[in-house]
mmCIF file of C-alpha atoms in Angstrom:
data_model
loop_
_atom_site.group_PDB
_atom_site.id
_atom_site.type_symbol
_atom_site.label_atom_id
_atom_site.label_comp_id
_atom_site.label_asym_id
_atom_site.label_seq_id
_atom_site.Cartn_x
_atom_site.Cartn_y
_atom_site.Cartn_z
ATOM 1 C CA UNK X 1 11.429 22.067 -10.254
ATOM 2 C CA UNK X 2 11.146 18.812 -8.322
ATOM 3 C CA UNK X 3 9.302 18.976 -5.051
ATOM 4 C CA UNK X 4 9.871 16.838 -1.995
ATOM 5 C CA UNK X 5 10.176 13.187 -2.935
ATOM 6 C CA UNK X 6 9.578 10.204 -0.683
ATOM 7 C CA UNK X 7 10.106 6.479 -1.082
ATOM 8 C CA UNK X 8 8.602 4.015 -1.063
ATOM 9 C CA UNK X 9 5.037 5.073 -1.858
ATOM 10 C CA UNK X 10 3.465 2.178 -0.016
ATOM 11 C CA UNK X 11 4.818 -0.367 2.424
ATOM 12 C CA UNK X 12 3.341 -3.348 4.229
ATOM 13 C CA UNK X 13 5.146 -4.697 7.284
ATOM 14 C CA UNK X 14 4.443 -7.205 10.014
ATOM 15 C CA UNK X 15 4.205 -6.299 13.672
ATOM 16 C CA UNK X 16 7.659 -6.377 15.301
ATOM 17 C CA UNK X 17 9.558 -5.633 12.088
ATOM 18 C CA UNK X 18 11.636 -2.549 11.352
ATOM 19 C CA UNK X 19 11.108 -0.034 8.547
ATOM 20 C CA UNK X 20 13.138 2.725 6.891
ATOM 21 C CA UNK X 21 11.493 5.565 4.992
ATOM 22 C CA UNK X 22 13.390 7.987 2.786
ATOM 23 C CA UNK X 23 12.994 11.631 1.862
ATOM 24 C CA UNK X 24 14.731 14.005 -0.540
ATOM 25 C CA UNK X 25 14.087 17.707 0.105
ATOM 26 C CA UNK X 26 13.561 20.439 -2.448
ATOM 27 C CA UNK X 27 16.861 21.433 -4.017
ATOM 28 C CA UNK X 28 18.527 24.083 -1.852
ATOM 29 C CA UNK X 29 16.523 23.246 1.262
ATOM 30 C CA UNK X 30 18.589 22.297 4.289
ATOM 31 C CA UNK X 31 15.903 21.286 6.768
ATOM 32 C CA UNK X 32 13.719 18.189 6.817
ATOM 33 C CA UNK X 33 10.834 17.428 9.160
ATOM 34 C CA UNK X 34 8.903 14.196 9.614
ATOM 35 C CA UNK X 35 5.214 13.936 10.469
ATOM 36 C CA UNK X 36 2.840 11.031 11.096
ATOM 37 C CA UNK X 37 -0.723 11.341 9.798
ATOM 38 C CA UNK X 38 -3.232 8.815 11.062
ATOM 39 C CA UNK X 39 -6.359 8.439 8.932
ATOM 40 C CA UNK X 40 -8.819 11.231 9.613
ATOM 41 C CA UNK X 41 -6.379 13.324 11.661
ATOM 42 C CA UNK X 42 -3.950 16.144 11.067
ATOM 43 C CA UNK X 43 -0.217 15.466 10.757
ATOM 44 C CA UNK X 44 1.685 15.058 14.030
ATOM 45 C CA UNK X 45 5.283 16.257 14.366
ATOM 46 C CA UNK X 46 7.964 13.585 14.873
ATOM 47 C CA UNK X 47 11.380 15.165 14.141
ATOM 48 C CA UNK X 48 13.099 18.115 12.529
ATOM 49 C CA UNK X 49 16.662 18.060 11.218
ATOM 50 C CA UNK X 50 18.713 21.014 10.069
ATOM 51 C CA UNK X 51 22.251 20.826 8.774
ATOM 52 C CA UNK X 52 22.384 17.157 9.785
ATOM 53 C CA UNK X 53 21.531 17.844 13.419
ATOM 54 C CA UNK X 54 18.311 17.031 15.257
ATOM 55 C CA UNK X 55 16.652 20.341 16.162
ATOM 56 C CA UNK X 56 13.290 19.153 17.401
ATOM 57 C CA UNK X 57 11.484 16.023 18.531
ATOM 58 C CA UNK X 58 7.788 15.422 19.052
ATOM 59 C CA UNK X 59 6.114 13.132 21.553
ATOM 60 C CA UNK X 60 7.031 9.805 19.988
ATOM 61 C CA UNK X 61 8.718 6.753 21.582
ATOM 62 C CA UNK X 62 12.385 5.913 21.152
ATOM 63 C CA UNK X 63 11.408 3.301 18.561
ATOM 64 C CA UNK X 64 11.346 6.240 16.159
ATOM 65 C CA UNK X 65 14.688 7.618 14.986
ATOM 66 C CA UNK X 66 15.941 9.640 12.052
ATOM 67 C CA UNK X 67 19.027 11.071 10.485
ATOM 68 C CA UNK X 68 19.993 13.565 7.812
ATOM 69 C CA UNK X 69 22.769 13.040 5.323
ATOM 70 C CA UNK X 70 25.327 15.521 3.901
ATOM 71 C CA UNK X 71 23.143 15.959 0.792
ATOM 72 C CA UNK X 72 20.264 16.937 3.157
ATOM 73 C CA UNK X 73 18.198 13.830 2.383
ATOM 74 C CA UNK X 74 16.787 12.031 5.383
ATOM 75 C CA UNK X 75 15.700 8.653 6.672
ATOM 76 C CA UNK X 76 13.093 7.827 9.282
ATOM 77 C CA UNK X 77 13.462 4.494 11.058
ATOM 78 C CA UNK X 78 10.818 2.783 13.121
ATOM 79 C CA UNK X 79 11.714 -0.321 15.129
ATOM 80 C CA UNK X 80 9.494 -2.978 16.683
ATOM 81 C CA UNK X 81 6.465 -1.944 14.621
ATOM 82 C CA UNK X 82 3.067 -1.864 16.282
ATOM 83 C CA UNK X 83 -0.340 -1.976 14.609
ATOM 84 C CA UNK X 84 -0.805 1.630 15.732
ATOM 85 C CA UNK X 85 2.156 2.731 13.609
ATOM 86 C CA UNK X 86 0.011 2.284 10.504
ATOM 87 C CA UNK X 87 -0.231 5.770 9.030
ATOM 88 C CA UNK X 88 0.859 8.117 6.264
ATOM 89 C CA UNK X 89 4.388 9.345 6.999
ATOM 90 C CA UNK X 90 5.053 12.788 5.590
ATOM 91 C CA UNK X 91 8.318 14.538 5.002
ATOM 92 C CA UNK X 92 8.472 18.326 4.775
ATOM 93 C CA UNK X 93 11.407 20.437 3.680
ATOM 94 C CA UNK X 94 12.244 24.061 4.344
ATOM 95 C CA UNK X 95 15.109 26.308 3.395
ATOM 96 C CA UNK X 96 16.177 26.905 6.968
ATOM 97 C CA UNK X 97 15.305 26.306 10.584
ATOM 98 C CA UNK X 98 12.552 28.288 12.261
ATOM 99 C CA UNK X 99 9.173 29.534 11.146
ATOM 100 C CA UNK X 100 10.563 32.261 8.951
ATOM 101 C CA UNK X 101 10.711 29.433 6.421
ATOM 102 C CA UNK X 102 7.654 27.697 4.972
ATOM 103 C CA UNK X 103 7.444 23.908 5.099
ATOM 104 C CA UNK X 104 6.595 22.030 1.914
ATOM 105 C CA UNK X 105 5.332 18.478 2.134
ATOM 106 C CA UNK X 106 6.003 15.431 0.002
ATOM 107 C CA UNK X 107 3.334 12.925 -1.058
ATOM 108 C CA UNK X 108 4.044 10.640 1.889
ATOM 109 C CA UNK X 109 4.699 6.955 2.453
ATOM 110 C CA UNK X 110 1.673 4.857 3.372
ATOM 111 C CA UNK X 111 2.768 2.294 6.000
ATOM 112 C CA UNK X 112 0.477 -0.580 6.860
ATOM 113 C CA UNK X 113 1.406 -2.823 9.788
ATOM 114 C CA UNK X 114 -0.359 -6.188 9.934
ATOM 115 C CA UNK W 1 2.293 22.102 24.443
ATOM 116 C CA UNK W 2 0.268 23.826 21.772
ATOM 117 C CA UNK W 3 -3.273 22.644 20.999
ATOM 118 C CA UNK W 4 -5.165 23.623 17.835
ATOM 119 C CA UNK W 5 -8.926 23.193 17.501
ATOM 120 C CA UNK W 6 -10.520 23.381 14.030
ATOM 121 C CA UNK W 7 -14.177 23.781 13.049
ATOM 122 C CA UNK W 8 -16.230 22.597 11.310
ATOM 123 C CA UNK W 9 -15.091 19.060 10.559
ATOM 124 C CA UNK W 10 -17.197 19.037 7.376
ATOM 125 C CA UNK W 11 -18.410 22.014 5.356
ATOM 126 C CA UNK W 12 -20.637 21.780 2.304
ATOM 127 C CA UNK W 13 -21.217 24.914 0.207
ATOM 128 C CA UNK W 14 -22.741 25.676 -3.176
ATOM 129 C CA UNK W 15 -20.338 26.455 -5.992
ATOM 130 C CA UNK W 16 -19.762 30.180 -6.110
ATOM 131 C CA UNK W 17 -20.525 30.726 -2.421
ATOM 132 C CA UNK W 18 -17.960 31.512 0.269
ATOM 133 C CA UNK W 19 -16.480 29.092 2.793
ATOM 134 C CA UNK W 20 -15.053 29.923 6.211
ATOM 135 C CA UNK W 21 -12.988 27.599 8.391
ATOM 136 C CA UNK W 22 -12.050 28.593 11.932
ATOM 137 C CA UNK W 23 -9.212 27.561 14.244
ATOM 138 C CA UNK W 24 -8.265 28.388 17.799
ATOM 139 C CA UNK W 25 -4.919 27.843 19.461
ATOM 140 C CA UNK W 26 -3.872 27.618 23.086
ATOM 141 C CA UNK W 27 -0.302 28.915 23.313
ATOM 142 C CA UNK W 28 -0.038 32.699 23.175
ATOM 143 C CA UNK W 29 3.599 32.307 22.093
ATOM 144 C CA UNK W 30 2.513 30.916 18.710
ATOM 145 C CA UNK W 31 3.477 33.341 15.975
ATOM 146 C CA UNK W 32 3.128 31.492 12.657
ATOM 147 C CA UNK W 33 -0.131 30.123 11.232
ATOM 148 C CA UNK W 34 -0.089 28.247 7.893
ATOM 149 C CA UNK W 35 -3.020 26.663 6.076
ATOM 150 C CA UNK W 36 -2.667 23.482 4.042
ATOM 151 C CA UNK W 37 -4.912 21.837 1.458
ATOM 152 C CA UNK W 38 -4.757 18.066 1.143
ATOM 153 C CA UNK W 39 -6.318 16.219 -1.766
ATOM 154 C CA UNK W 40 -6.952 12.503 -1.704
ATOM 155 C CA UNK W 41 -3.734 10.511 -1.980
ATOM 156 C CA UNK W 42 -1.500 13.575 -1.808
ATOM 157 C CA UNK W 43 0.572 15.392 0.768
ATOM 158 C CA UNK W 44 -0.563 18.707 2.272
ATOM 159 C CA UNK W 45 -0.056 21.731 0.039
ATOM 160 C CA UNK W 46 0.706 25.117 1.600
ATOM 161 C CA UNK W 47 -1.917 27.593 0.352
ATOM 162 C CA UNK W 48 -1.443 30.631 2.572
ATOM 163 C CA UNK W 49 0.152 31.585 5.863
ATOM 164 C CA UNK W 50 0.094 34.498 8.276
ATOM 165 C CA UNK W 51 2.474 35.716 10.939
ATOM 166 C CA UNK W 52 1.572 37.367 14.203
ATOM 167 C CA UNK W 53 2.651 40.819 13.095
ATOM 168 C CA UNK W 54 -0.261 41.103 10.625
ATOM 169 C CA UNK W 55 -4.003 40.727 11.052
ATOM 170 C CA UNK W 56 -5.058 39.762 7.523
ATOM 171 C CA UNK W 57 -3.525 38.429 4.331
ATOM 172 C CA UNK W 58 -5.122 37.855 0.930
ATOM 173 C CA UNK W 59 -4.131 35.880 -2.140
ATOM 174 C CA UNK W 60 -6.723 36.018 -4.917
ATOM 175 C CA UNK W 61 -9.796 34.099 -3.653
ATOM 176 C CA UNK W 62 -8.173 33.071 -0.379
ATOM 177 C CA UNK W 63 -7.756 35.175 2.748
ATOM 178 C CA UNK W 64 -6.673 34.487 6.300
ATOM 179 C CA UNK W 65 -7.428 36.582 9.372
ATOM 180 C CA UNK W 66 -5.724 36.444 12.763
ATOM 181 C CA UNK W 67 -6.975 37.664 16.132
ATOM 182 C CA UNK W 68 -4.111 37.275 18.611
ATOM 183 C CA UNK W 69 -6.132 38.555 21.545
ATOM 184 C CA UNK W 70 -8.773 35.872 21.085
ATOM 185 C CA UNK W 71 -6.210 33.346 19.843
ATOM 186 C CA UNK W 72 -8.119 32.403 16.723
ATOM 187 C CA UNK W 73 -7.530 32.540 12.995
ATOM 188 C CA UNK W 74 -9.747 31.829 10.012
ATOM 189 C CA UNK W 75 -9.518 30.834 6.350
ATOM 190 C CA UNK W 76 -11.904 32.479 3.907
ATOM 191 C CA UNK W 77 -12.417 31.148 0.380
ATOM 192 C CA UNK W 78 -14.611 33.236 -1.924
ATOM 193 C CA UNK W 79 -16.266 32.225 -5.205
ATOM 194 C CA UNK W 80 -15.699 28.555 -4.469
ATOM 195 C CA UNK W 81 -15.007 26.200 -7.360
ATOM 196 C CA UNK W 82 -15.193 22.384 -7.663
ATOM 197 C CA UNK W 83 -11.391 22.156 -7.454
ATOM 198 C CA UNK W 84 -11.541 23.692 -3.970
ATOM 199 C CA UNK W 85 -12.998 20.398 -2.685
ATOM 200 C CA UNK W 86 -10.386 18.908 -0.355
ATOM 201 C CA UNK W 87 -9.429 18.598 3.316
ATOM 202 C CA UNK W 88 -8.037 21.822 4.779
ATOM 203 C CA UNK W 89 -5.748 21.927 7.816
ATOM 204 C CA UNK W 90 -4.772 24.862 9.951
ATOM 205 C CA UNK W 91 -1.550 24.775 11.960
ATOM 206 C CA UNK W 92 0.307 26.831 14.525
ATOM 207 C CA UNK W 93 3.951 27.125 15.392
ATOM 208 C CA UNK W 94 5.312 28.187 18.767
ATOM 209 C CA UNK W 95 9.039 28.577 18.731
ATOM 210 C CA UNK W 96 9.826 28.684 15.077
ATOM 211 C CA UNK W 97 8.394 25.634 13.416
ATOM 212 C CA UNK W 98 11.528 23.836 14.369
ATOM 213 C CA UNK W 99 11.971 22.639 17.880
ATOM 214 C CA UNK W 100 8.283 21.997 18.295
ATOM 215 C CA UNK W 101 7.250 21.590 14.698
ATOM 216 C CA UNK W 102 3.850 22.563 13.378
ATOM 217 C CA UNK W 103 0.792 21.645 15.465
ATOM 218 C CA UNK W 104 -2.148 20.836 13.185
ATOM 219 C CA UNK W 105 -5.892 20.907 13.634
ATOM 220 C CA UNK W 106 -7.932 17.820 12.784
ATOM 221 C CA UNK W 107 -8.969 19.125 9.391
ATOM 222 C CA UNK W 108 -12.088 20.338 7.599
ATOM 223 C CA UNK W 109 -13.512 18.376 4.695
ATOM 224 C CA UNK W 110 -14.746 21.036 2.276
ATOM 225 C CA UNK W 111 -17.318 19.840 -0.244
ATOM 226 C CA UNK W 112 -18.289 22.121 -3.132
ATOM 227 C CA UNK W 113 -21.759 21.277 -4.430
ATOM 228 C CA UNK W 114 -22.268 21.954 -8.160
#
């Protein structure tokens, strides 16, 4: 069975640009969460979506936005990129909303902002 | 919000010995505690989790213990093998892993010496 998939694998952008990252959850999973992992740190929660609605938001600026599509895939958008946005962006999927359901992570998208 | 502290940051053990990683959390409302293993260039992999209604859980060579009174939980790996070398993250969830997401520790780099 396919796990969580993310695209692209790597991305290089210039400061001030905008970026869109994509995630496809495990088949049958209806919830997608996004995390940012800076080198040497643990992942930090950005958003969770369930049934196409935002259910949670971490402490990130409004430059970060996301959405979930009817097929449960998701996009994370970051506007006006800063050097500090360079990180591994992880998508996690779960069957439902709430911690009764385990979260499974994809391989991530490595974003480098120059 | 929730804060998770993880120790040690690096742990080196001889192959065949046991390894113990400890985490503390701040919010007494947390009720879900997963552990993830992250290998170089990959996303975090869920290896075991525990919920607040149990004190210990085992899965082959891996066990997790939870002390809600002291607000700490630990990962125990017995009979360590070279393939156990990786970065391990503990996490805690307050409301349900949704609205607040998972809060991660900073990680422990486990090195298995042959």
